[in-house]
Amino acid sequence: MFREVLITCLLAVSMSVHGALEAPERSYDILMLLPCASKSHRNVFMPLATALTQRGHKVTMLSALPPADNNPDITYVDHGLKHFDHSDVNMFEATENESEMFKDFEIIFSALANEIYGVPTVWELYKNRHKFDLIIINHLFSEVNQLVVPTSVFHPRPLQKLFIYPRWDVFLESFYSILTLLNTHFSFGLPVPLLPNQVEVGGMHLRPAKPLPQDLDSFLSGTTPVVYMSLGSIARSSTIPPDAMNVIISVFAKLPYKVIWKYEEELSDIGPHVFIKKWMPQQDILAHPNVKVFISHCGLLGSQEAIYHQTPILGLPVFGDQPRNAMAWQNAGIAIHLQWKTLTEESFRNAIVELISNPKYQENVKRMSENFRDQISDPVERAVYWTEYVIRHHGALHLRSPAKDLTWTEFLFIDLIILLHVIFVLLFYILKKALKFCFQSKNKTYEKRKNKRE
């Protein structure tokens, strides 16, 4: 068996592999470590797990959530710890002070890391870890400490070399190789240069629309434009601040459009043109031609779904990467970005009307969708191919950049800059002394000639 090969992932996955890849040389044992109790984070990995099992591989998944489907080829291990259970968390209140929120994360992750190996099923996984050909983790909110997976989220290149001993890095290289699957695609934003072991697989969870439930299909029929609102699985609509909630209800009640609202609790009747339900088949709704606006928190997966199904976005971000996403979509001309704290009936209503009445938003999102769809291979095939590739090639060390082994001073050429600075100072000093010597010699010669004349 190979040593563990680590794949750090920021990905989103879901279509099935259509057989374009050659059959694998053998069945691999793959471990997915997803101890964070977040549905969205788990949903990122589920389609990849499914695709790998379709290729004949054995997948074991460590999670704090129940199985997402009834796939018999995925072995679920529930650690049973609820430190990161956000089902009762009001994200609007929790994100009032994001620095405090990150302090809470530190406490939560420390507690989880200390207790997780006390769970018998997890301890069995740890003891049998060498049987796995591959370990896949989530780069963000992974509770695995740096002695197992030395990663940092914000700016890892200098931080890793500042806080982890270089000799420890060398030791780790004998055990781990890293392939990064990125939940991005250049059509979604600004293109960036990537290394060979950084592979864009963004939008792997995207799929064609399925038939809608009868009640939704009936509501969406006709010619009236439809507005769809959902804040995802973490920031629930039922926790929206009262002032903003009053704005939304008031505007929805007066809109000349139909509204579909994912709302997790009971809500008094707003009007027959507003359809409220606790769960919605989001991609199938966004794909409907009558849906003209998606009111969203601008989570990455939901935003990708809106782009794929060509629906303009009204962004009301809550936390994390959502404000950045909202600004990016607004700059791309496919969204309007509003703030919760400054939300008014006028701004909210005007944004909805603008997105529906101005054709530029529909044209821009259609163009972005077409750019994304035009790929030589679908994202899930790329993810599966590179996952198998690093196993076949024993970690694929040839993909790694030599820059990974440099300290931050070497990487930023600080040592060379200092050397050049020293050389420049020395040259300046020598030139200054030489010029001073020349002027002094010239003055002495002039004085001698002057004295002789006298």
Short mmCIF file of C-alpha atoms in Angstrom, two decimals:
data_model
loop_
_atom_site.label_atom_id
_atom_site.label_comp_id
_atom_site.label_asym_id
_atom_site.label_seq_id
_atom_site.Cartn_x
_atom_site.Cartn_y
_atom_site.Cartn_z
CA MET A 1 0.00 0.00 0.00
CA PHE A 2 1.11 3.51 -0.62
CA ARG A 3 1.76 5.92 2.18
CA GLU A 4 -1.14 8.27 2.72
CA VAL A 5 -1.58 10.71 -0.11
CA LEU A 6 -3.26 13.88 1.04
CA ILE A 7 -5.57 15.84 -1.19
CA THR A 8 -6.56 19.24 0.13
CA CYS A 9 -9.83 20.25 -1.42
CA LEU A 10 -11.89 23.41 -1.88
CA LEU A 11 -14.36 21.85 -4.22
CA ALA A 12 -17.96 21.32 -5.15
CA VAL A 13 -19.04 18.12 -6.85
CA SER A 14 -22.01 16.18 -8.28
CA MET A 15 -22.47 14.86 -11.81
CA SER A 16 -21.80 11.20 -12.59
CA VAL A 17 -18.76 10.07 -14.54
CA HIS A 18 -19.89 9.11 -18.02
CA GLY A 19 -17.20 6.57 -18.71
CA ALA A 20 -14.86 8.91 -20.58
CA LEU A 21 -12.01 7.88 -18.28
CA GLU A 22 -10.22 4.57 -18.67
CA ALA A 23 -10.99 1.93 -16.07
CA PRO A 24 -8.72 2.23 -13.01
CA GLU A 25 -5.94 -0.32 -12.62
CA ARG A 26 -7.48 -1.50 -9.35
CA SER A 27 -9.91 -0.49 -6.63
CA TYR A 28 -8.50 2.06 -4.18
CA ASP A 29 -9.36 2.58 -0.52
CA ILE A 30 -10.14 6.27 0.03
CA LEU A 31 -10.80 8.06 3.32
CA MET A 32 -12.69 11.36 3.46
CA LEU A 33 -12.27 13.35 6.68
CA LEU A 34 -15.22 15.73 7.07
CA PRO A 35 -15.68 16.07 10.84
CA CYS A 36 -17.27 19.53 10.57
CA ALA A 37 -21.06 19.31 10.99
CA SER A 38 -21.88 21.48 7.98
CA LYS A 39 -24.24 20.28 5.27
CA SER A 40 -22.80 22.60 2.67
CA HIS A 41 -19.26 21.39 3.37
CA ARG A 42 -20.39 17.77 3.22
CA ASN A 43 -22.38 18.40 0.04
CA VAL A 44 -19.20 19.64 -1.58
CA PHE A 45 -17.67 16.18 -1.29
CA MET A 46 -20.66 13.86 -1.75
CA PRO A 47 -20.72 13.90 -5.57
CA LEU A 48 -16.98 13.20 -5.68
CA ALA A 49 -17.47 10.29 -3.30
CA THR A 50 -20.29 8.98 -5.47
CA ALA A 51 -18.23 9.32 -8.64
CA LEU A 52 -15.32 7.46 -7.05
CA THR A 53 -17.57 4.58 -5.99
CA GLN A 54 -18.91 4.40 -9.54
CA ARG A 55 -15.31 3.78 -10.57
CA GLY A 56 -15.15 0.81 -8.21
CA HIS A 57 -13.28 2.50 -5.35
CA LYS A 58 -14.10 2.02 -1.67
CA VAL A 59 -14.91 5.28 0.12
CA THR A 60 -15.01 5.74 3.89
CA MET A 61 -16.38 9.07 5.14
CA LEU A 62 -15.90 10.48 8.64
CA SER A 63 -18.70 12.94 9.34
CA ALA A 64 -20.95 14.39 12.03
CA LEU A 65 -23.99 14.19 9.76
CA PRO A 66 -26.22 11.30 8.70
CA PRO A 67 -25.71 9.83 5.22
CA ALA A 68 -26.67 12.21 2.43
CA ASP A 69 -27.99 9.32 0.33
CA ASN A 70 -28.37 5.57 0.44
CA ASN A 71 -25.20 4.78 -1.47
CA PRO A 72 -24.17 1.33 -0.16
CA ASP A 73 -20.64 1.79 -1.49
CA ILE A 74 -19.87 4.64 0.95
CA THR A 75 -19.05 3.63 4.52
CA TYR A 76 -20.11 6.35 6.96
CA VAL A 77 -18.39 6.84 10.31
CA ASP A 78 -20.26 9.23 12.62
CA HIS A 79 -18.01 10.67 15.34
CA GLY A 80 -21.10 11.86 17.24
CA LEU A 81 -19.55 15.13 18.46
CA LYS A 82 -21.72 18.23 18.12
CA HIS A 83 -19.20 21.01 18.76
CA PHE A 84 -19.84 22.54 15.36
CA ASP A 85 -23.56 21.89 15.16
CA HIS A 86 -24.91 25.23 13.90
CA SER A 87 -28.58 24.20 13.72
CA ASP A 88 -29.49 26.56 16.58
CA VAL A 89 -27.01 29.32 15.71
CA ASN A 90 -28.27 32.70 14.52
CA MET A 91 -25.61 33.59 11.96
CA PHE A 92 -26.78 37.21 11.81
CA GLU A 93 -26.01 37.60 15.52
CA ALA A 94 -22.90 35.40 15.45
CA THR A 95 -21.31 37.48 12.69
CA GLU A 96 -21.83 40.87 14.34
CA ASN A 97 -18.20 40.59 15.44
CA GLU A 98 -16.29 38.29 13.09
CA SER A 99 -13.11 38.41 15.18
CA GLU A 100 -15.06 36.98 18.12
CA MET A 101 -16.54 34.36 15.81
CA PHE A 102 -13.07 33.14 14.85
CA LYS A 103 -12.14 32.95 18.54
CA ASP A 104 -15.16 30.68 19.01
CA PHE A 105 -13.93 28.54 16.13
CA GLU A 106 -10.61 28.11 17.92
CA ILE A 107 -12.38 26.89 21.06
CA ILE A 108 -14.69 24.59 19.10
CA PHE A 109 -11.95 23.05 16.99
CA SER A 110 -9.65 22.56 19.97
CA ALA A 111 -12.40 20.74 21.86
CA LEU A 112 -13.22 18.60 18.85
CA ALA A 113 -9.57 17.75 18.20
CA ASN A 114 -9.10 16.75 21.85
CA GLU A 115 -12.19 14.54 21.97
CA ILE A 116 -12.40 13.01 18.52
CA TYR A 117 -9.77 10.33 19.14
CA GLY A 118 -11.75 9.24 22.19
CA VAL A 119 -14.52 8.03 19.89
CA PRO A 120 -13.99 4.26 19.35
CA THR A 121 -14.94 4.30 15.67
CA VAL A 122 -12.54 7.18 14.98
CA TRP A 123 -9.76 5.45 16.90
CA GLU A 124 -10.27 2.36 14.74
CA LEU A 125 -9.92 4.54 11.64
CA TYR A 126 -6.70 5.98 13.01
CA LYS A 127 -5.24 2.55 13.79
CA ASN A 128 -6.10 1.31 10.29
CA ARG A 129 -5.09 4.48 8.48
CA HIS A 130 -2.25 2.81 6.59
CA LYS A 131 -4.70 0.66 4.63
CA PHE A 132 -5.94 3.75 2.77
CA ASP A 133 -4.38 4.76 -0.52
CA LEU A 134 -5.72 8.28 -0.28
CA ILE A 135 -6.93 10.74 2.34
CA ILE A 136 -9.19 13.62 1.27
CA ILE A 137 -9.85 16.55 3.60
CA ASN A 138 -11.63 19.87 3.41
CA HIS A 139 -9.06 22.67 3.50
CA LEU A 140 -11.46 25.09 5.20
CA PHE A 141 -12.68 24.30 8.73
CA SER A 142 -10.76 21.06 8.93
CA GLU A 143 -10.35 20.19 12.59
CA VAL A 144 -7.28 18.06 11.90
CA ASN A 145 -4.40 19.77 13.69
CA GLN A 146 -1.17 20.79 12.03
CA LEU A 147 0.73 17.70 13.21
CA VAL A 148 -1.45 15.70 10.82
CA VAL A 149 -2.31 18.22 8.15
CA PRO A 150 -0.17 21.39 8.24
CA THR A 151 -2.48 23.87 6.53
CA SER A 152 -3.42 27.49 7.08
CA VAL A 153 -6.29 29.14 5.26
CA PHE A 154 -5.59 32.84 4.90
CA HIS A 155 -2.10 33.25 3.41
CA PRO A 156 -0.46 29.85 3.84
CA ARG A 157 2.85 30.46 2.08
CA PRO A 158 4.51 32.73 4.71
CA LEU A 159 2.48 31.44 7.66
CA GLN A 160 3.44 27.84 7.12
CA LYS A 161 7.15 28.65 7.09
CA LEU A 162 6.85 30.98 10.06
CA PHE A 163 5.06 28.63 12.42
CA ILE A 164 6.17 25.14 11.40
CA TYR A 165 9.76 23.97 11.70
CA PRO A 166 11.40 23.41 8.29
CA ARG A 167 12.70 20.01 9.43
CA TRP A 168 9.13 18.99 10.22
CA ASP A 169 8.15 19.93 6.66
CA VAL A 170 10.90 17.70 5.29
CA PHE A 171 9.66 14.86 7.50
CA LEU A 172 6.09 15.34 6.30
CA GLU A 173 7.14 15.18 2.67
CA SER A 174 8.05 11.52 3.16
CA PHE A 175 4.42 10.82 4.08
CA TYR A 176 2.28 13.30 2.18
CA SER A 177 1.87 14.74 -1.26
CA ILE A 178 -0.65 17.47 -1.88
CA LEU A 179 -3.01 17.98 -4.79
CA THR A 180 -5.38 20.90 -4.47
CA LEU A 181 -8.76 20.68 -6.16
CA LEU A 182 -10.13 24.21 -6.38
CA ASN A 183 -13.82 25.04 -6.35
CA THR A 184 -13.25 27.70 -8.99
CA HIS A 185 -13.36 28.19 -12.73
CA PHE A 186 -11.84 31.05 -14.65
CA SER A 187 -15.20 31.88 -16.22
CA PHE A 188 -16.57 32.74 -12.75
CA GLY A 189 -14.02 35.46 -12.04
CA LEU A 190 -10.53 36.75 -12.76
CA PRO A 191 -8.18 34.09 -14.19
CA VAL A 192 -5.12 33.37 -12.06
CA PRO A 193 -1.92 31.41 -12.76
CA LEU A 194 -1.97 27.90 -11.28
CA LEU A 195 0.62 25.22 -10.58
CA PRO A 196 0.32 21.70 -12.04
CA ASN A 197 -0.97 20.34 -8.71
CA GLN A 198 -3.73 22.97 -8.51
CA VAL A 199 -6.73 21.85 -10.56
CA GLU A 200 -9.91 23.86 -11.10
CA VAL A 201 -12.99 21.69 -10.63
CA GLY A 202 -15.53 24.37 -9.78
CA GLY A 203 -19.19 23.64 -10.40
CA MET A 204 -19.02 19.88 -10.09
CA HIS A 205 -22.32 19.80 -8.23
CA LEU A 206 -24.12 21.47 -11.11
CA ARG A 207 -26.62 19.43 -13.12
CA PRO A 208 -29.51 19.79 -15.56
CA ALA A 209 -32.93 20.46 -14.08
CA LYS A 210 -35.15 17.65 -12.83
CA PRO A 211 -38.96 17.70 -12.89
CA LEU A 212 -40.41 19.94 -10.18
CA PRO A 213 -42.87 18.76 -7.52
CA GLN A 214 -46.44 19.29 -8.65
CA ASP A 215 -47.17 22.19 -6.29
CA LEU A 216 -44.09 24.13 -7.41
CA ASP A 217 -44.63 23.30 -11.07
CA SER A 218 -48.18 24.60 -10.87
CA PHE A 219 -47.08 27.78 -9.06
CA LEU A 220 -44.36 28.50 -11.63
CA SER A 221 -46.61 28.03 -14.63
CA GLY A 222 -47.86 31.00 -16.60
CA THR A 223 -46.01 34.10 -17.78
CA THR A 224 -45.56 36.09 -14.55
CA PRO A 225 -41.88 36.61 -13.55
CA VAL A 226 -40.85 34.76 -10.40
CA VAL A 227 -38.46 35.85 -7.63
CA TYR A 228 -36.77 33.06 -5.65
CA MET A 229 -35.23 33.69 -2.20
CA SER A 230 -33.03 31.36 -0.16
CA LEU A 231 -30.19 31.97 2.31
CA GLY A 232 -28.78 28.45 2.19
CA SER A 233 -28.44 25.91 4.98
CA ILE A 234 -26.52 27.97 7.58
CA ALA A 235 -27.98 31.50 7.49
CA ARG A 236 -31.66 30.64 7.80
CA SER A 237 -34.35 33.07 6.64
CA SER A 238 -36.15 32.64 9.97
CA THR A 239 -33.22 34.37 11.74
CA ILE A 240 -33.25 37.53 9.62
CA PRO A 241 -33.18 40.66 11.87
CA PRO A 242 -36.69 42.07 12.53
CA ASP A 243 -36.15 45.36 10.66
CA ALA A 244 -34.92 43.59 7.54
CA MET A 245 -37.66 40.98 7.84
CA ASN A 246 -40.32 43.70 7.88
CA VAL A 247 -38.79 45.22 4.75
CA ILE A 248 -38.81 41.88 2.92
CA ILE A 249 -42.38 40.97 3.90
CA SER A 250 -43.67 44.42 2.98
CA VAL A 251 -41.98 44.39 -0.43
CA PHE A 252 -43.00 40.81 -1.22
CA ALA A 253 -46.61 41.60 -0.37
CA LYS A 254 -46.70 44.46 -2.89
CA LEU A 255 -44.64 42.97 -5.74
CA PRO A 256 -46.39 42.41 -9.08
CA TYR A 257 -44.37 39.18 -9.39
CA LYS A 258 -44.63 35.71 -7.92
CA VAL A 259 -42.27 34.88 -5.03
CA ILE A 260 -40.83 31.55 -3.88
CA TRP A 261 -39.26 31.79 -0.43
CA LYS A 262 -37.33 29.08 1.38
CA TYR A 263 -38.40 29.77 4.96
CA GLU A 264 -37.70 27.28 7.74
CA GLU A 265 -40.55 28.11 10.15
CA GLU A 266 -44.22 29.01 10.05
CA LEU A 267 -44.98 32.42 8.57
CA SER A 268 -48.25 34.28 8.35
CA ASP A 269 -49.80 34.40 4.91
CA ILE A 270 -48.31 37.21 2.82
CA GLY A 271 -50.47 36.66 -0.23
CA PRO A 272 -51.38 34.01 -2.81
CA HIS A 273 -48.48 35.12 -5.00
CA VAL A 274 -45.90 34.10 -2.33
CA PHE A 275 -45.03 30.39 -2.09
CA ILE A 276 -43.30 29.45 1.19
CA LYS A 277 -41.71 26.11 2.04
CA LYS A 278 -39.01 24.81 4.40
CA TRP A 279 -37.05 23.06 1.65
CA MET A 280 -36.71 23.80 -2.03
CA PRO A 281 -35.17 21.91 -4.99
CA GLN A 282 -32.99 24.92 -5.72
CA GLN A 283 -31.34 23.96 -9.00
CA ASP A 284 -34.65 22.85 -10.49
CA ILE A 285 -36.24 26.17 -9.51
CA LEU A 286 -33.36 28.28 -10.83
CA ALA A 287 -33.50 26.42 -14.14
CA HIS A 288 -37.16 27.34 -14.70
CA PRO A 289 -37.49 30.03 -17.42
CA ASN A 290 -39.93 32.10 -15.34
CA VAL A 291 -37.48 32.56 -12.46
CA LYS A 292 -35.86 35.93 -13.13
CA VAL A 293 -34.14 36.81 -9.81
CA PHE A 294 -32.36 34.79 -7.14
CA ILE A 295 -32.23 36.62 -3.78
CA SER A 296 -29.23 34.95 -2.18
CA HIS A 297 -26.63 35.22 0.57
CA CYS A 298 -24.09 34.64 -2.24
CA GLY A 299 -22.65 31.40 -0.96
CA LEU A 300 -20.30 29.97 -3.56
CA LEU A 301 -22.32 26.86 -4.41
CA GLY A 302 -25.63 28.71 -4.75
CA SER A 303 -23.98 31.44 -6.82
CA GLN A 304 -22.54 28.84 -9.18
CA GLU A 305 -26.00 27.30 -9.52
CA ALA A 306 -27.50 30.68 -10.42
CA ILE A 307 -24.81 31.31 -13.03
CA TYR A 308 -25.12 27.82 -14.49
CA HIS A 309 -28.90 28.14 -14.81
CA GLN A 310 -28.65 31.76 -16.02
CA THR A 311 -30.46 33.56 -13.19
CA PRO A 312 -29.36 37.08 -12.08
CA ILE A 313 -28.61 37.51 -8.36
CA LEU A 314 -29.72 39.99 -5.72
CA GLY A 315 -26.92 39.57 -3.18
CA LEU A 316 -27.48 39.98 0.57
CA PRO A 317 -24.30 38.44 2.01
CA VAL A 318 -24.05 37.42 5.66
CA PHE A 319 -20.48 36.31 6.44
CA GLY A 320 -17.31 34.64 5.19
CA ASP A 321 -16.63 34.79 1.46
CA GLN A 322 -20.16 35.96 0.69
CA PRO A 323 -19.48 39.75 0.61
CA ARG A 324 -16.57 39.15 -1.75
CA ASN A 325 -18.73 36.95 -3.98
CA ALA A 326 -21.52 39.54 -4.03
CA MET A 327 -19.11 42.29 -5.09
CA ALA A 328 -17.55 40.04 -7.73
CA TRP A 329 -20.94 39.18 -9.27
CA GLN A 330 -21.96 42.85 -9.20
CA ASN A 331 -18.73 43.83 -10.97
CA ALA A 332 -19.43 41.11 -13.54
CA GLY A 333 -22.83 42.66 -14.23
CA ILE A 334 -24.91 39.67 -13.12
CA ALA A 335 -25.98 40.90 -9.67
CA ILE A 336 -26.91 43.81 -7.43
CA HIS A 337 -25.23 43.87 -4.01
CA LEU A 338 -27.19 45.18 -1.00
CA GLN A 339 -26.36 45.34 2.72
CA TRP A 340 -28.60 43.98 5.48
CA LYS A 341 -27.98 46.95 7.79
CA THR A 342 -28.96 49.54 5.18
CA LEU A 343 -31.79 47.58 3.56
CA THR A 344 -34.90 49.65 2.88
CA GLU A 345 -38.15 48.94 1.09
CA GLU A 346 -37.14 51.28 -1.71
CA SER A 347 -33.66 49.79 -2.27
CA PHE A 348 -34.95 46.22 -2.05
CA ARG A 349 -37.88 46.76 -4.42
CA ASN A 350 -35.82 48.81 -6.87
CA ALA A 351 -33.13 46.13 -7.02
CA ILE A 352 -35.68 43.42 -7.83
CA VAL A 353 -37.35 45.56 -10.51
CA GLU A 354 -33.97 46.52 -12.01
CA LEU A 355 -32.83 42.90 -12.29
CA ILE A 356 -36.06 41.89 -14.00
CA SER A 357 -36.57 44.88 -16.29
CA ASN A 358 -32.98 45.55 -17.39
CA PRO A 359 -31.95 42.90 -19.96
CA LYS A 360 -28.22 43.43 -19.38
CA TYR A 361 -28.22 41.24 -16.27
CA GLN A 362 -29.82 38.32 -18.11
CA GLU A 363 -27.45 38.78 -21.04
CA ASN A 364 -24.38 38.88 -18.79
CA VAL A 365 -25.31 35.81 -16.77
CA LYS A 366 -26.17 33.91 -19.96
CA ARG A 367 -22.75 34.73 -21.40
CA MET A 368 -21.00 33.67 -18.18
CA SER A 369 -22.98 30.42 -18.13
CA GLU A 370 -22.03 29.65 -21.72
CA ASN A 371 -18.37 30.36 -20.94
CA PHE A 372 -18.48 27.91 -18.04
CA ARG A 373 -20.30 25.17 -19.94
CA ASP A 374 -17.78 25.26 -22.81
CA GLN A 375 -15.17 22.90 -21.32
CA ILE A 376 -13.12 20.09 -22.83
CA SER A 377 -14.17 17.81 -19.96
CA ASP A 378 -16.68 18.15 -17.16
CA PRO A 379 -15.33 19.03 -13.71
CA VAL A 380 -16.11 15.71 -12.07
CA GLU A 381 -14.04 13.82 -14.65
CA ARG A 382 -11.09 16.10 -13.93
CA ALA A 383 -11.43 15.57 -10.18
CA VAL A 384 -11.64 11.79 -10.53
CA TYR A 385 -8.76 11.70 -13.01
CA TRP A 386 -6.39 13.70 -10.81
CA THR A 387 -7.48 11.85 -7.67
CA GLU A 388 -6.50 8.56 -9.30
CA TYR A 389 -3.42 10.15 -10.89
CA VAL A 390 -1.73 10.98 -7.58
CA ILE A 391 -2.32 7.43 -6.37
CA ARG A 392 -1.02 5.86 -9.58
CA HIS A 393 2.11 8.00 -9.41
CA HIS A 394 2.77 7.47 -5.70
CA GLY A 395 1.94 11.03 -4.76
CA ALA A 396 2.98 12.67 -8.04
CA LEU A 397 5.89 14.57 -6.53
CA HIS A 398 6.82 15.77 -10.02
CA LEU A 399 3.77 18.09 -9.90
CA ARG A 400 5.10 20.00 -6.91
CA SER A 401 6.75 23.37 -7.34
CA PRO A 402 10.25 23.69 -5.82
CA ALA A 403 9.02 26.99 -4.35
CA LYS A 404 7.10 24.96 -1.78
CA ASP A 405 10.37 24.12 -0.02
CA LEU A 406 11.52 27.73 0.20
CA THR A 407 11.23 29.86 3.30
CA TRP A 408 9.18 33.02 2.97
CA THR A 409 12.35 35.11 2.78
CA GLU A 410 13.63 32.99 -0.10
CA PHE A 411 10.24 32.91 -1.81
CA LEU A 412 9.97 36.72 -1.76
CA PHE A 413 13.68 37.16 -2.65
CA ILE A 414 14.23 39.04 0.59
CA ASP A 415 17.76 37.63 0.88
CA LEU A 416 18.57 38.71 -2.70
CA ILE A 417 17.03 42.14 -2.14
CA ILE A 418 19.12 42.60 1.01
CA LEU A 419 22.25 41.47 -0.87
CA LEU A 420 21.59 43.89 -3.73
CA HIS A 421 20.89 46.64 -1.22
CA VAL A 422 24.21 45.96 0.53
CA ILE A 423 26.04 45.94 -2.82
CA PHE A 424 24.36 49.22 -3.80
CA VAL A 425 25.32 50.83 -0.47
CA LEU A 426 28.93 49.61 -0.82
CA LEU A 427 29.17 50.88 -4.40
CA PHE A 428 27.71 54.21 -3.33
CA TYR A 429 30.18 54.38 -0.44
CA ILE A 430 33.14 53.49 -2.70
CA LEU A 431 32.04 55.99 -5.37
CA LYS A 432 31.63 58.69 -2.74
CA LYS A 433 35.12 58.02 -1.36
CA ALA A 434 36.60 57.91 -4.86
CA LEU A 435 35.02 61.22 -5.82
CA LYS A 436 36.12 62.77 -2.55
CA PHE A 437 39.67 61.54 -3.14
CA CYS A 438 39.68 62.93 -6.69
CA PHE A 439 38.45 66.35 -5.56
CA GLN A 440 40.96 66.45 -2.71
CA SER A 441 43.81 65.52 -5.09
CA LYS A 442 42.70 68.15 -7.57
CA ASN A 443 42.56 70.80 -4.84
CA LYS A 444 46.04 69.88 -3.61
CA THR A 445 47.46 70.13 -7.15
CA TYR A 446 45.79 73.49 -7.62
CA GLU A 447 47.19 74.77 -4.31
CA LYS A 448 50.72 73.67 -5.25
CA ARG A 449 50.56 75.45 -8.61
CA LYS A 450 49.19 78.55 -6.96
CA ASN A 451 51.99 78.59 -4.40
CA LYS A 452 54.64 78.22 -7.11
CA ARG A 453 53.26 81.20 -9.01
CA GLU A 454 53.36 83.32 -5.92
#
